[in-house]
PDB file of C-alpha atoms in Angstrom:
ATOM      1  CA  UNK I1129     -11.664   2.618  17.188  1.00  0.00           C
ATOM      2  CA  UNK I1130     -11.497  -0.546  18.683  1.00  0.00           C
ATOM      3  CA  UNK I1131      -9.176  -2.831  20.594  1.00  0.00           C
ATOM      4  CA  UNK I1132      -9.708  -6.606  20.644  1.00  0.00           C
ATOM      5  CA  UNK I1133      -7.121  -8.743  22.566  1.00  0.00           C
ATOM      6  CA  UNK I1134      -3.921  -8.599  20.603  1.00  0.00           C
ATOM      7  CA  UNK I1135      -4.938  -6.566  17.726  1.00  0.00           C
ATOM      8  CA  UNK I1136      -5.940  -2.715  17.400  1.00  0.00           C
ATOM      9  CA  UNK I1137      -8.266  -2.090  15.017  1.00  0.00           C
ATOM     10  CA  UNK I1138      -8.359   1.367  13.329  1.00  0.00           C
ATOM     11  CA  UNK I1139     -11.075   1.323  10.658  1.00  0.00           C
ATOM     12  CA  UNK I1140     -10.193  -1.117   8.117  1.00  0.00           C
ATOM     13  CA  UNK I1141      -6.623  -1.660   9.293  1.00  0.00           C
ATOM     14  CA  UNK I1142      -5.683  -3.975  11.985  1.00  0.00           C
ATOM     15  CA  UNK I1143      -2.393  -3.877  13.958  1.00  0.00           C
ATOM     16  CA  UNK I1144      -1.035  -6.246  16.554  1.00  0.00           C
ATOM     17  CA  UNK I1145      -0.339  -4.676  20.079  1.00  0.00           C
ATOM     18  CA  UNK I1146       3.556  -4.831  19.314  1.00  0.00           C
ATOM     19  CA  UNK I1147       2.908  -1.766  17.197  1.00  0.00           C
ATOM     20  CA  UNK I1148       4.405   1.366  18.700  1.00  0.00           C
ATOM     21  CA  UNK I1149       3.193   4.954  18.991  1.00  0.00           C
ATOM     22  CA  UNK I1150       5.356   7.331  17.177  1.00  0.00           C
ATOM     23  CA  UNK I1151       5.495  10.857  19.266  1.00  0.00           C
ATOM     24  CA  UNK I1152       8.984  12.044  18.292  1.00  0.00           C
ATOM     25  CA  UNK I1153      10.483  12.361  14.926  1.00  0.00           C
ATOM     26  CA  UNK I1154      14.235  11.754  16.311  1.00  0.00           C
ATOM     27  CA  UNK I1155      13.339   9.224  18.420  1.00  0.00           C
ATOM     28  CA  UNK I1156      11.586   7.155  15.734  1.00  0.00           C
ATOM     29  CA  UNK I1157      14.622   7.853  13.052  1.00  0.00           C
ATOM     30  CA  UNK I1158      16.788   6.678  15.759  1.00  0.00           C
ATOM     31  CA  UNK I1159      15.050   3.369  16.152  1.00  0.00           C
ATOM     32  CA  UNK I1160      14.528   2.463  12.791  1.00  0.00           C
ATOM     33  CA  UNK I1161      17.832   3.257  11.445  1.00  0.00           C
ATOM     34  CA  UNK I1162      19.452   1.716  14.326  1.00  0.00           C
ATOM     35  CA  UNK I1163      17.110  -1.686  13.419  1.00  0.00           C
ATOM     36  CA  UNK I1164      18.074  -1.153   9.647  1.00  0.00           C
ATOM     37  CA  UNK I1165      21.941  -1.054  10.248  1.00  0.00           C
ATOM     38  CA  UNK I1166      21.759  -4.263  12.745  1.00  0.00           C
ATOM     39  CA  UNK I1167      19.844  -6.137  10.094  1.00  0.00           C
ATOM     40  CA  UNK I1168      21.895  -4.831   7.171  1.00  0.00           C
ATOM     41  CA  UNK I1169      24.792  -6.642   8.732  1.00  0.00           C
ATOM     42  CA  UNK I1170      23.404 -10.057   8.528  1.00  0.00           C
ATOM     43  CA  UNK I1171      21.873  -9.551   5.148  1.00  0.00           C
ATOM     44  CA  UNK I1172      23.237 -11.747   2.484  1.00  0.00           C
ATOM     45  CA  UNK I1173      22.049  -9.263  -0.517  1.00  0.00           C
ATOM     46  CA  UNK I1174      22.238  -5.874   0.615  1.00  0.00           C
ATOM     47  CA  UNK I1175      22.276  -4.050  -2.988  1.00  0.00           C
ATOM     48  CA  UNK I1176      19.109  -3.038  -3.905  1.00  0.00           C
ATOM     49  CA  UNK I1177      19.896   0.165  -6.066  1.00  0.00           C
ATOM     50  CA  UNK I1178      17.209   2.777  -5.887  1.00  0.00           C
ATOM     51  CA  UNK I1179      14.336   0.213  -5.270  1.00  0.00           C
ATOM     52  CA  UNK I1180      12.920   0.238  -9.003  1.00  0.00           C
ATOM     53  CA  UNK I1181      12.513  -3.086 -10.436  1.00  0.00           C
ATOM     54  CA  UNK I1182      13.759  -2.912 -13.860  1.00  0.00           C
ATOM     55  CA  UNK I1183      13.801   0.565 -16.069  1.00  0.00           C
ATOM     56  CA  UNK I1184      15.094  -0.855 -18.979  1.00  0.00           C
ATOM     57  CA  UNK I1185      11.693  -2.883 -19.703  1.00  0.00           C
ATOM     58  CA  UNK I1186       8.855  -1.546 -21.713  1.00  0.00           C
ATOM     59  CA  UNK I1187       6.310  -4.151 -20.156  1.00  0.00           C
ATOM     60  CA  UNK I1188       6.645  -6.371 -17.026  1.00  0.00           C
ATOM     61  CA  UNK I1189       4.362  -9.729 -15.847  1.00  0.00           C
ATOM     62  CA  UNK I1190       4.199  -9.470 -12.100  1.00  0.00           C
ATOM     63  CA  UNK I1191       3.066 -13.071 -10.506  1.00  0.00           C
ATOM     64  CA  UNK I1192       2.075 -13.633  -7.083  1.00  0.00           C
ATOM     65  CA  UNK I1193       2.167 -17.054  -5.877  1.00  0.00           C
ATOM     66  CA  UNK I1194      -0.467 -17.270  -2.776  1.00  0.00           C
ATOM     67  CA  UNK I1195      -0.196 -20.518  -0.755  1.00  0.00           C
ATOM     68  CA  UNK I1196      -2.921 -22.252   0.896  1.00  0.00           C
ATOM     69  CA  UNK I1197      -4.085 -21.416   4.523  1.00  0.00           C
ATOM     70  CA  UNK I1198      -2.226 -23.022   7.011  1.00  0.00           C
ATOM     71  CA  UNK I1199      -5.071 -23.946   8.924  1.00  0.00           C
ATOM     72  CA  UNK I1200      -6.028 -26.630   6.153  1.00  0.00           C
ATOM     73  CA  UNK I1201      -3.046 -28.404   6.345  1.00  0.00           C
ATOM     74  CA  UNK I1202      -3.768 -29.364   9.907  1.00  0.00           C
ATOM     75  CA  UNK I1203      -7.540 -29.918   9.422  1.00  0.00           C
ATOM     76  CA  UNK I1204      -9.086 -33.261  10.527  1.00  0.00           C
ATOM     77  CA  UNK I1205     -11.046 -35.124   7.742  1.00  0.00           C
ATOM     78  CA  UNK I1206     -13.143 -37.991   8.558  1.00  0.00           C
ATOM     79  CA  UNK I1207     -12.639 -41.331   6.654  1.00  0.00           C
ATOM     80  CA  UNK I1208     -10.021 -43.815   5.970  1.00  0.00           C
ATOM     81  CA  UNK I1209      -6.272 -42.628   6.279  1.00  0.00           C
ATOM     82  CA  UNK I1210      -5.817 -42.754   2.321  1.00  0.00           C
ATOM     83  CA  UNK I1211      -9.046 -40.641   1.953  1.00  0.00           C
ATOM     84  CA  UNK I1212      -8.047 -38.424   4.488  1.00  0.00           C
ATOM     85  CA  UNK I1213      -4.610 -37.669   2.716  1.00  0.00           C
ATOM     86  CA  UNK I1214      -6.215 -37.372  -0.533  1.00  0.00           C
ATOM     87  CA  UNK I1215      -8.845 -35.019   0.711  1.00  0.00           C
ATOM     88  CA  UNK I1216      -6.535 -32.804   2.689  1.00  0.00           C
ATOM     89  CA  UNK I1217      -4.037 -32.615  -0.540  1.00  0.00           C
ATOM     90  CA  UNK I1218      -7.056 -31.698  -2.768  1.00  0.00           C
ATOM     91  CA  UNK I1219      -8.379 -28.833  -0.491  1.00  0.00           C
ATOM     92  CA  UNK I1220      -4.784 -27.594  -0.237  1.00  0.00           C
ATOM     93  CA  UNK I1221      -4.031 -27.564  -4.126  1.00  0.00           C
ATOM     94  CA  UNK I1222      -7.598 -25.947  -4.530  1.00  0.00           C
ATOM     95  CA  UNK I1223      -6.572 -22.917  -2.136  1.00  0.00           C
ATOM     96  CA  UNK I1224      -3.149 -22.025  -3.868  1.00  0.00           C
ATOM     97  CA  UNK I1225      -3.657 -19.237  -6.292  1.00  0.00           C
ATOM     98  CA  UNK I1226      -1.645 -17.281  -8.837  1.00  0.00           C
ATOM     99  CA  UNK I1227      -2.399 -13.295  -9.340  1.00  0.00           C
ATOM    100  CA  UNK I1228      -0.813 -12.176 -12.603  1.00  0.00           C
ATOM    101  CA  UNK I1229      -0.737  -8.499 -13.308  1.00  0.00           C
ATOM    102  CA  UNK I1230       0.622  -7.091 -16.585  1.00  0.00           C
ATOM    103  CA  UNK I1231       2.252  -3.750 -16.608  1.00  0.00           C
ATOM    104  CA  UNK I1232       3.757  -1.326 -18.973  1.00  0.00           C
ATOM    105  CA  UNK I1233       6.354   1.109 -18.055  1.00  0.00           C
ATOM    106  CA  UNK I1234       7.204   4.385 -19.492  1.00  0.00           C
ATOM    107  CA  UNK I1235      11.210   4.061 -19.529  1.00  0.00           C
ATOM    108  CA  UNK I1236      11.653   7.364 -21.595  1.00  0.00           C
ATOM    109  CA  UNK I1237       9.745   9.432 -18.971  1.00  0.00           C
ATOM    110  CA  UNK I1238      11.949   7.996 -16.228  1.00  0.00           C
ATOM    111  CA  UNK I1239      15.099   9.740 -17.976  1.00  0.00           C
ATOM    112  CA  UNK I1240      13.316  12.615 -19.783  1.00  0.00           C
ATOM    113  CA  UNK I1241      10.905  14.138 -17.187  1.00  0.00           C
ATOM    114  CA  UNK I1242      12.768  15.343 -14.287  1.00  0.00           C
ATOM    115  CA  UNK I1243      11.261  13.902 -10.940  1.00  0.00           C
ATOM    116  CA  UNK I1244       8.995  11.484 -12.577  1.00  0.00           C
ATOM    117  CA  UNK I1245       9.617   8.264 -10.688  1.00  0.00           C
ATOM    118  CA  UNK I1246       6.030   6.748 -11.244  1.00  0.00           C
ATOM    119  CA  UNK I1247       6.580   5.785 -14.651  1.00  0.00           C
ATOM    120  CA  UNK I1248       8.602   2.739 -13.673  1.00  0.00           C
ATOM    121  CA  UNK I1249       7.452   0.002 -10.950  1.00  0.00           C
ATOM    122  CA  UNK I1250       9.195  -0.083  -7.553  1.00  0.00           C
ATOM    123  CA  UNK I1251       9.915  -3.015  -5.216  1.00  0.00           C
ATOM    124  CA  UNK I1252       7.698  -1.676  -2.500  1.00  0.00           C
ATOM    125  CA  UNK I1253       4.574  -1.828  -4.426  1.00  0.00           C
ATOM    126  CA  UNK I1254       5.607  -5.398  -5.138  1.00  0.00           C
ATOM    127  CA  UNK I1255       6.164  -6.142  -1.561  1.00  0.00           C
ATOM    128  CA  UNK I1256       3.230  -4.751   0.032  1.00  0.00           C
ATOM    129  CA  UNK I1257       0.982  -6.049  -2.741  1.00  0.00           C
ATOM    130  CA  UNK I1258       2.331  -9.696  -1.806  1.00  0.00           C
ATOM    131  CA  UNK I1259       1.906  -9.239   1.970  1.00  0.00           C
ATOM    132  CA  UNK I1260      -1.775  -8.052   1.754  1.00  0.00           C
ATOM    133  CA  UNK I1261      -2.617 -10.643  -0.861  1.00  0.00           C
ATOM    134  CA  UNK I1262      -1.032 -13.427   0.767  1.00  0.00           C
ATOM    135  CA  UNK I1263      -2.518 -12.553   4.121  1.00  0.00           C
ATOM    136  CA  UNK I1264      -5.974 -12.075   2.910  1.00  0.00           C
ATOM    137  CA  UNK I1265      -5.844 -15.454   0.561  1.00  0.00           C
ATOM    138  CA  UNK I1266      -4.590 -17.388   3.721  1.00  0.00           C
ATOM    139  CA  UNK I1267      -7.275 -15.948   5.830  1.00  0.00           C
ATOM    140  CA  UNK I1268      -4.657 -14.806   8.431  1.00  0.00           C
ATOM    141  CA  UNK I1269      -6.603 -14.236  11.752  1.00  0.00           C
ATOM    142  CA  UNK I1270      -5.005 -10.788  12.403  1.00  0.00           C
ATOM    143  CA  UNK I1271      -4.193  -9.730   8.890  1.00  0.00           C
ATOM    144  CA  UNK I1272      -3.368  -5.849   8.484  1.00  0.00           C
ATOM    145  CA  UNK I1273      -6.219  -5.139   6.619  1.00  0.00           C
ATOM    146  CA  UNK I1274      -9.693  -6.611   7.807  1.00  0.00           C
ATOM    147  CA  UNK I1275     -11.340  -8.608   4.903  1.00  0.00           C
ATOM    148  CA  UNK I1276     -15.084  -7.938   6.254  1.00  0.00           C
ATOM    149  CA  UNK I1277     -14.568  -4.285   6.220  1.00  0.00           C
ATOM    150  CA  UNK I1278     -12.271  -3.891   3.100  1.00  0.00           C
ATOM    151  CA  UNK I1279     -14.702  -5.592   0.657  1.00  0.00           C
ATOM    152  CA  UNK I1280     -17.000  -2.465   0.873  1.00  0.00           C
ATOM    153  CA  UNK I1281     -14.427   0.002   1.622  1.00  0.00           C
ATOM    154  CA  UNK I1282     -13.054   2.957  -0.621  1.00  0.00           C
ATOM    155  CA  UNK I1283      -9.503   2.775  -1.169  1.00  0.00           C
ATOM    156  CA  UNK I1284      -7.620   5.870  -2.500  1.00  0.00           C
ATOM    157  CA  UNK I1285      -4.247   5.435  -3.509  1.00  0.00           C
ATOM    158  CA  UNK I1286      -1.422   8.379  -3.742  1.00  0.00           C
ATOM    159  CA  UNK I1287       1.071   8.210  -6.051  1.00  0.00           C
ATOM    160  CA  UNK I1288       0.179   5.317  -7.958  1.00  0.00           C
ATOM    161  CA  UNK I1289       2.602   5.161 -10.575  1.00  0.00           C
ATOM    162  CA  UNK I1290       2.301   2.463 -12.782  1.00  0.00           C
ATOM    163  CA  UNK I1291      -0.815   1.067 -10.999  1.00  0.00           C
ATOM    164  CA  UNK I1292       0.081  -2.231  -9.953  1.00  0.00           C
ATOM    165  CA  UNK I1293      -1.577  -2.124  -6.328  1.00  0.00           C
ATOM    166  CA  UNK I1294      -4.785  -1.147  -7.903  1.00  0.00           C
ATOM    167  CA  UNK I1295      -4.767  -4.107 -10.519  1.00  0.00           C
ATOM    168  CA  UNK I1296      -3.932  -6.119  -7.277  1.00  0.00           C
ATOM    169  CA  UNK I1297      -6.171  -5.024  -4.508  1.00  0.00           C
ATOM    170  CA  UNK I1298      -9.191  -3.793  -6.588  1.00  0.00           C
ATOM    171  CA  UNK I1299     -11.119  -7.274  -6.586  1.00  0.00           C
ATOM    172  CA  UNK I1300     -10.656  -7.264  -2.854  1.00  0.00           C
ATOM    173  CA  UNK I1301     -12.535  -3.883  -2.311  1.00  0.00           C
ATOM    174  CA  UNK I1302     -15.648  -1.544  -2.326  1.00  0.00           C
ATOM    175  CA  UNK I1303     -14.079   1.161  -4.637  1.00  0.00           C
ATOM    176  CA  UNK I1304     -10.590   1.619  -5.968  1.00  0.00           C
ATOM    177  CA  UNK I1305      -9.670   5.235  -6.732  1.00  0.00           C
ATOM    178  CA  UNK I1306      -6.019   5.456  -8.139  1.00  0.00           C
ATOM    179  CA  UNK I1307      -4.493   8.875  -8.213  1.00  0.00           C
ATOM    180  CA  UNK I1308      -1.344  10.696  -9.718  1.00  0.00           C
ATOM    181  CA  UNK I1309      -0.188  13.663 -11.434  1.00  0.00           C
ATOM    182  CA  UNK I1310      -1.297  14.317 -14.927  1.00  0.00           C
ATOM    183  CA  UNK I1311       1.551  13.223 -16.557  1.00  0.00           C
ATOM    184  CA  UNK I1312       1.054   9.569 -15.598  1.00  0.00           C
ATOM    185  CA  UNK I1313      -2.630   9.568 -16.232  1.00  0.00           C
ATOM    186  CA  UNK I1314      -1.889   7.939 -19.692  1.00  0.00           C
ATOM    187  CA  UNK I1315       0.052   5.132 -18.377  1.00  0.00           C
ATOM    188  CA  UNK I1316      -2.236   4.390 -15.155  1.00  0.00           C
ATOM    189  CA  UNK I1317      -5.328   3.992 -17.536  1.00  0.00           C
ATOM    190  CA  UNK I1318      -3.367   2.132 -19.988  1.00  0.00           C
ATOM    191  CA  UNK I1319      -2.212  -0.365 -17.153  1.00  0.00           C
ATOM    192  CA  UNK I1320      -5.670  -0.742 -15.554  1.00  0.00           C
ATOM    193  CA  UNK I1321      -7.256  -1.116 -19.006  1.00  0.00           C
ATOM    194  CA  UNK I1322      -4.737  -4.163 -19.628  1.00  0.00           C
ATOM    195  CA  UNK I1323      -5.785  -6.039 -16.500  1.00  0.00           C
ATOM    196  CA  UNK I1324      -9.330  -5.337 -16.234  1.00  0.00           C
ATOM    197  CA  UNK I1325     -11.316  -6.359 -19.548  1.00  0.00           C
ATOM    198  CA  UNK I1326     -13.460  -3.721 -21.293  1.00  0.00           C
ATOM    199  CA  UNK I1327     -12.373  -0.953 -18.505  1.00  0.00           C
ATOM    200  CA  UNK I1328     -13.367   1.566 -18.504  1.00  0.00           C
ATOM    201  CA  UNK I1329     -16.272   2.233 -21.095  1.00  0.00           C
ATOM    202  CA  UNK I1330     -17.649  -1.383 -21.319  1.00  0.00           C
ATOM    203  CA  UNK I1331     -16.810  -2.461 -17.605  1.00  0.00           C
ATOM    204  CA  UNK I1332     -19.723  -2.655 -15.835  1.00  0.00           C
ATOM    205  CA  UNK I1333     -20.784  -3.922 -12.306  1.00  0.00           C
ATOM    206  CA  UNK I1334     -20.167  -6.852 -11.287  1.00  0.00           C
ATOM    207  CA  UNK I1335     -17.432  -7.212 -13.842  1.00  0.00           C
ATOM    208  CA  UNK I1336     -13.763  -6.946 -12.376  1.00  0.00           C
ATOM    209  CA  UNK I1337     -12.404  -3.449 -12.563  1.00  0.00           C
ATOM    210  CA  UNK I1338     -15.704  -1.638 -12.856  1.00  0.00           C
ATOM    211  CA  UNK I1339     -15.145  -0.401  -9.215  1.00  0.00           C
ATOM    212  CA  UNK I1340     -11.722   1.321 -10.400  1.00  0.00           C
ATOM    213  CA  UNK I1341     -11.665   5.057 -10.968  1.00  0.00           C
ATOM    214  CA  UNK I1342      -8.449   6.790 -12.005  1.00  0.00           C
ATOM    215  CA  UNK I1343      -8.233  10.461 -11.150  1.00  0.00           C
ATOM    216  CA  UNK I1344      -5.724  13.393 -11.559  1.00  0.00           C
ATOM    217  CA  UNK I1345      -4.358  14.312  -8.384  1.00  0.00           C
ATOM    218  CA  UNK I1346      -1.393  16.666  -7.585  1.00  0.00           C
ATOM    219  CA  UNK I1347      -0.590  17.201  -4.286  1.00  0.00           C
ATOM    220  CA  UNK I1348       1.064  20.481  -5.036  1.00  0.00           C
ATOM    221  CA  UNK I1349      -1.870  21.670  -6.587  1.00  0.00           C
ATOM    222  CA  UNK I1350      -4.285  21.064  -3.764  1.00  0.00           C
ATOM    223  CA  UNK I1351      -2.087  22.398  -1.172  1.00  0.00           C
ATOM    224  CA  UNK I1352      -2.020  25.776  -3.104  1.00  0.00           C
ATOM    225  CA  UNK I1353      -5.909  25.711  -3.376  1.00  0.00           C
ATOM    226  CA  UNK I1354      -8.131  27.307  -0.679  1.00  0.00           C
ATOM    227  CA  UNK I1355      -9.791  24.567   1.101  1.00  0.00           C
ATOM    228  CA  UNK I1356     -13.353  25.543   0.232  1.00  0.00           C
ATOM    229  CA  UNK I1357     -12.219  24.966  -3.243  1.00  0.00           C
ATOM    230  CA  UNK I1358     -10.534  21.465  -3.018  1.00  0.00           C
ATOM    231  CA  UNK I1359     -13.423  19.448  -3.325  1.00  0.00           C
ATOM    232  CA  UNK I1360     -13.119  20.490  -7.039  1.00  0.00           C
ATOM    233  CA  UNK I1361      -9.804  18.393  -7.398  1.00  0.00           C
ATOM    234  CA  UNK I1362     -10.760  15.300  -5.871  1.00  0.00           C
ATOM    235  CA  UNK I1363     -13.591  12.918  -5.736  1.00  0.00           C
ATOM    236  CA  UNK I1364     -16.175  13.368  -2.970  1.00  0.00           C
ATOM    237  CA  UNK I1365     -16.619   9.786  -2.083  1.00  0.00           C
ATOM    238  CA  UNK I1366     -15.645   9.490   1.453  1.00  0.00           C
ATOM    239  CA  UNK I1367     -12.117   7.269   1.840  1.00  0.00           C
ATOM    240  CA  UNK I1368     -11.738   4.691   4.223  1.00  0.00           C
ATOM    241  CA  UNK I1369      -8.166   3.897   3.361  1.00  0.00           C
ATOM    242  CA  UNK I1370      -5.535   6.226   2.134  1.00  0.00           C
ATOM    243  CA  UNK I1371      -2.473   4.313   0.787  1.00  0.00           C
ATOM    244  CA  UNK I1372       0.795   6.032   0.334  1.00  0.00           C
ATOM    245  CA  UNK I1373       3.535   3.348  -0.981  1.00  0.00           C
ATOM    246  CA  UNK I1374       7.135   4.578  -1.545  1.00  0.00           C
ATOM    247  CA  UNK I1375       6.027   8.247  -2.100  1.00  0.00           C
ATOM    248  CA  UNK I1376       8.326   9.764   0.433  1.00  0.00           C
ATOM    249  CA  UNK I1377      11.608  10.800  -1.561  1.00  0.00           C
ATOM    250  CA  UNK I1378      11.747  14.552  -2.333  1.00  0.00           C
ATOM    251  CA  UNK I1379      11.584  16.917   0.491  1.00  0.00           C
ATOM    252  CA  UNK I1380      10.029  19.626  -1.383  1.00  0.00           C
ATOM    253  CA  UNK I1381       6.850  17.011  -2.002  1.00  0.00           C
ATOM    254  CA  UNK I1382       6.512  16.526   1.835  1.00  0.00           C
ATOM    255  CA  UNK I1383       4.391  19.363   3.053  1.00  0.00           C
ATOM    256  CA  UNK I1384       1.890  19.134   0.110  1.00  0.00           C
ATOM    257  CA  UNK I1385       1.826  15.250   0.646  1.00  0.00           C
ATOM    258  CA  UNK I1386       0.788  15.507   4.118  1.00  0.00           C
ATOM    259  CA  UNK I1387      -1.528  18.306   3.411  1.00  0.00           C
ATOM    260  CA  UNK I1388      -3.006  16.056   1.002  1.00  0.00           C
ATOM    261  CA  UNK I1389      -3.464  13.220   3.622  1.00  0.00           C
ATOM    262  CA  UNK I1390      -4.954  15.584   6.358  1.00  0.00           C
ATOM    263  CA  UNK I1391      -7.412  16.676   3.642  1.00  0.00           C
ATOM    264  CA  UNK I1392      -8.684  13.407   2.935  1.00  0.00           C
ATOM    265  CA  UNK I1393      -8.625  11.526   6.157  1.00  0.00           C
ATOM    266  CA  UNK I1394     -12.181  11.660   7.849  1.00  0.00           C
ATOM    267  CA  UNK I1395     -11.735  11.774  11.564  1.00  0.00           C
ATOM    268  CA  UNK I1396     -12.523   8.294  13.127  1.00  0.00           C
ATOM    269  CA  UNK I1397     -13.101   6.718   9.704  1.00  0.00           C
ATOM    270  CA  UNK I1398     -10.321   6.919   7.416  1.00  0.00           C
ATOM    271  CA  UNK I1399      -7.042   4.796   8.135  1.00  0.00           C
ATOM    272  CA  UNK I1400      -3.799   6.099   6.507  1.00  0.00           C
ATOM    273  CA  UNK I1401      -1.018   3.561   5.396  1.00  0.00           C
ATOM    274  CA  UNK I1402       2.322   4.897   4.677  1.00  0.00           C
ATOM    275  CA  UNK I1403       5.108   2.466   3.358  1.00  0.00           C
ATOM    276  CA  UNK I1404       8.267   3.984   2.875  1.00  0.00           C
ATOM    277  CA  UNK I1405      11.726   2.164   1.786  1.00  0.00           C
ATOM    278  CA  UNK I1406      14.370   3.673   3.993  1.00  0.00           C
ATOM    279  CA  UNK I1407      16.705   5.714   1.859  1.00  0.00           C
ATOM    280  CA  UNK I1408      17.728   9.174   3.124  1.00  0.00           C
ATOM    281  CA  UNK I1409      17.368   9.507   7.145  1.00  0.00           C
ATOM    282  CA  UNK I1410      16.920  13.657   6.823  1.00  0.00           C
ATOM    283  CA  UNK I1411      14.112  12.912   4.588  1.00  0.00           C
ATOM    284  CA  UNK I1412      12.152  10.620   7.000  1.00  0.00           C
ATOM    285  CA  UNK I1413      12.800  12.824   9.889  1.00  0.00           C
ATOM    286  CA  UNK I1414      11.570  15.870   7.997  1.00  0.00           C
ATOM    287  CA  UNK I1415       8.110  13.971   7.070  1.00  0.00           C
ATOM    288  CA  UNK I1416       7.750  12.265  10.585  1.00  0.00           C
ATOM    289  CA  UNK I1417       8.140  15.719  12.031  1.00  0.00           C
ATOM    290  CA  UNK I1418       5.723  17.605   9.557  1.00  0.00           C
ATOM    291  CA  UNK I1419       3.011  14.892   9.960  1.00  0.00           C
ATOM    292  CA  UNK I1420       3.351  15.008  13.833  1.00  0.00           C
ATOM    293  CA  UNK I1421       3.092  18.914  13.708  1.00  0.00           C
ATOM    294  CA  UNK I1422      -0.554  18.412  12.141  1.00  0.00           C
ATOM    295  CA  UNK I1423      -3.040  18.313  15.230  1.00  0.00           C
ATOM    296  CA  UNK I1424      -5.251  15.596  15.801  1.00  0.00           C
ATOM    297  CA  UNK I1425      -3.365  12.723  14.663  1.00  0.00           C
ATOM    298  CA  UNK I1426      -2.630   9.284  15.932  1.00  0.00           C
ATOM    299  CA  UNK I1427       0.630   7.578  14.341  1.00  0.00           C
ATOM    300  CA  UNK I1428       1.671   4.180  15.021  1.00  0.00           C
ATOM    301  CA  UNK I1429       5.000   2.153  13.466  1.00  0.00           C
ATOM    302  CA  UNK I1430       3.164  -1.052  12.485  1.00  0.00           C
ATOM    303  CA  UNK I1431       4.429  -4.114  14.252  1.00  0.00           C
ATOM    304  CA  UNK I1432       4.742  -7.932  13.401  1.00  0.00           C
ATOM    305  CA  UNK I1433       7.577  -7.683  11.130  1.00  0.00           C
ATOM    306  CA  UNK I1434       4.920  -7.824   8.399  1.00  0.00           C
ATOM    307  CA  UNK I1435       7.393  -5.863   5.917  1.00  0.00           C
ATOM    308  CA  UNK I1436      11.118  -6.862   6.379  1.00  0.00           C
ATOM    309  CA  UNK I1437      13.911  -4.372   6.097  1.00  0.00           C
ATOM    310  CA  UNK I1438      14.498  -2.143   4.188  1.00  0.00           C
ATOM    311  CA  UNK I1439      11.101  -1.090   4.856  1.00  0.00           C
ATOM    312  CA  UNK I1440       9.081   0.766   7.620  1.00  0.00           C
ATOM    313  CA  UNK I1441       5.101   1.265   7.724  1.00  0.00           C
ATOM    314  CA  UNK I1442       3.004   4.076   9.762  1.00  0.00           C
ATOM    315  CA  UNK I1443      -0.526   3.891  10.619  1.00  0.00           C
ATOM    316  CA  UNK I1444      -2.037   7.305  10.873  1.00  0.00           C
ATOM    317  CA  UNK I1445      -5.512   7.885  12.569  1.00  0.00           C
ATOM    318  CA  UNK I1446      -7.241  11.370  12.796  1.00  0.00           C
ATOM    319  CA  UNK I1447      -9.112  11.437  16.267  1.00  0.00           C
ATOM    320  CA  UNK I1448     -12.462  13.514  16.494  1.00  0.00           C
ATOM    321  CA  UNK I1449     -11.855  17.063  17.736  1.00  0.00           C
TER     322      UNK I1449
END
């Protein structure tokens, strides 16, 4: 846990000093929804629906166009004026990159299995993936995730749904564990296999995707299991970063979700990033109140305007007892 100039470092996560500590659920909800309302008045396209991308399609291709690092365009290169411009342009073009991800959806499950929202792709995952990929590609000095730590980190994602984030982030991390309920395991495995050749049986290090594992993890089952038995339900590999992106929507799932986060987080090691699309105010309030009721947590609202409305992002960090 370090503070370095204008940033605060919590494990693999780096937040700017305009990030705000969260100590009261009511106060936090008032701030974020007041801000949301103020921004919605100037929004030229306020309608988003529930937040899924397109639940009518069986397959989707998601492309991220990553632009060149800003510092390259200002680089001083010796030589003639013509050579300088040509060299600069070549370097910038070499640094542009397209990341393309193929995903299957199970649109039938969305309609037939009650409460099954993970079978289709949601906008929050795309927007969060774009943020992280662009920051790391452009070598942003104060990027949310510290690249030098991330490359050896174990990232575990809760409620992974279609597996978009695993396909996007796996090449950047030490190990990526994708988790969701049993009903979504076939879809998750299908999508990981579609994006990493030979996965899982013929995908060996250092091949892309060889560091990805897919595991069933039901928060309700874990929360109902005695603490001494929970190790049988999830990998025993220590986790450096827990991701929960757009997982907060059903009030009944909030206590088991937080119990799962609390179980996975190692004090002074595991950072927890929670990304939420702001929908029902009461659900957000209940989530925050429950999280704050767990002792030993430091919670921050991530600043820097990294994700524009209607999102909010929180960083959780367990303090050593």
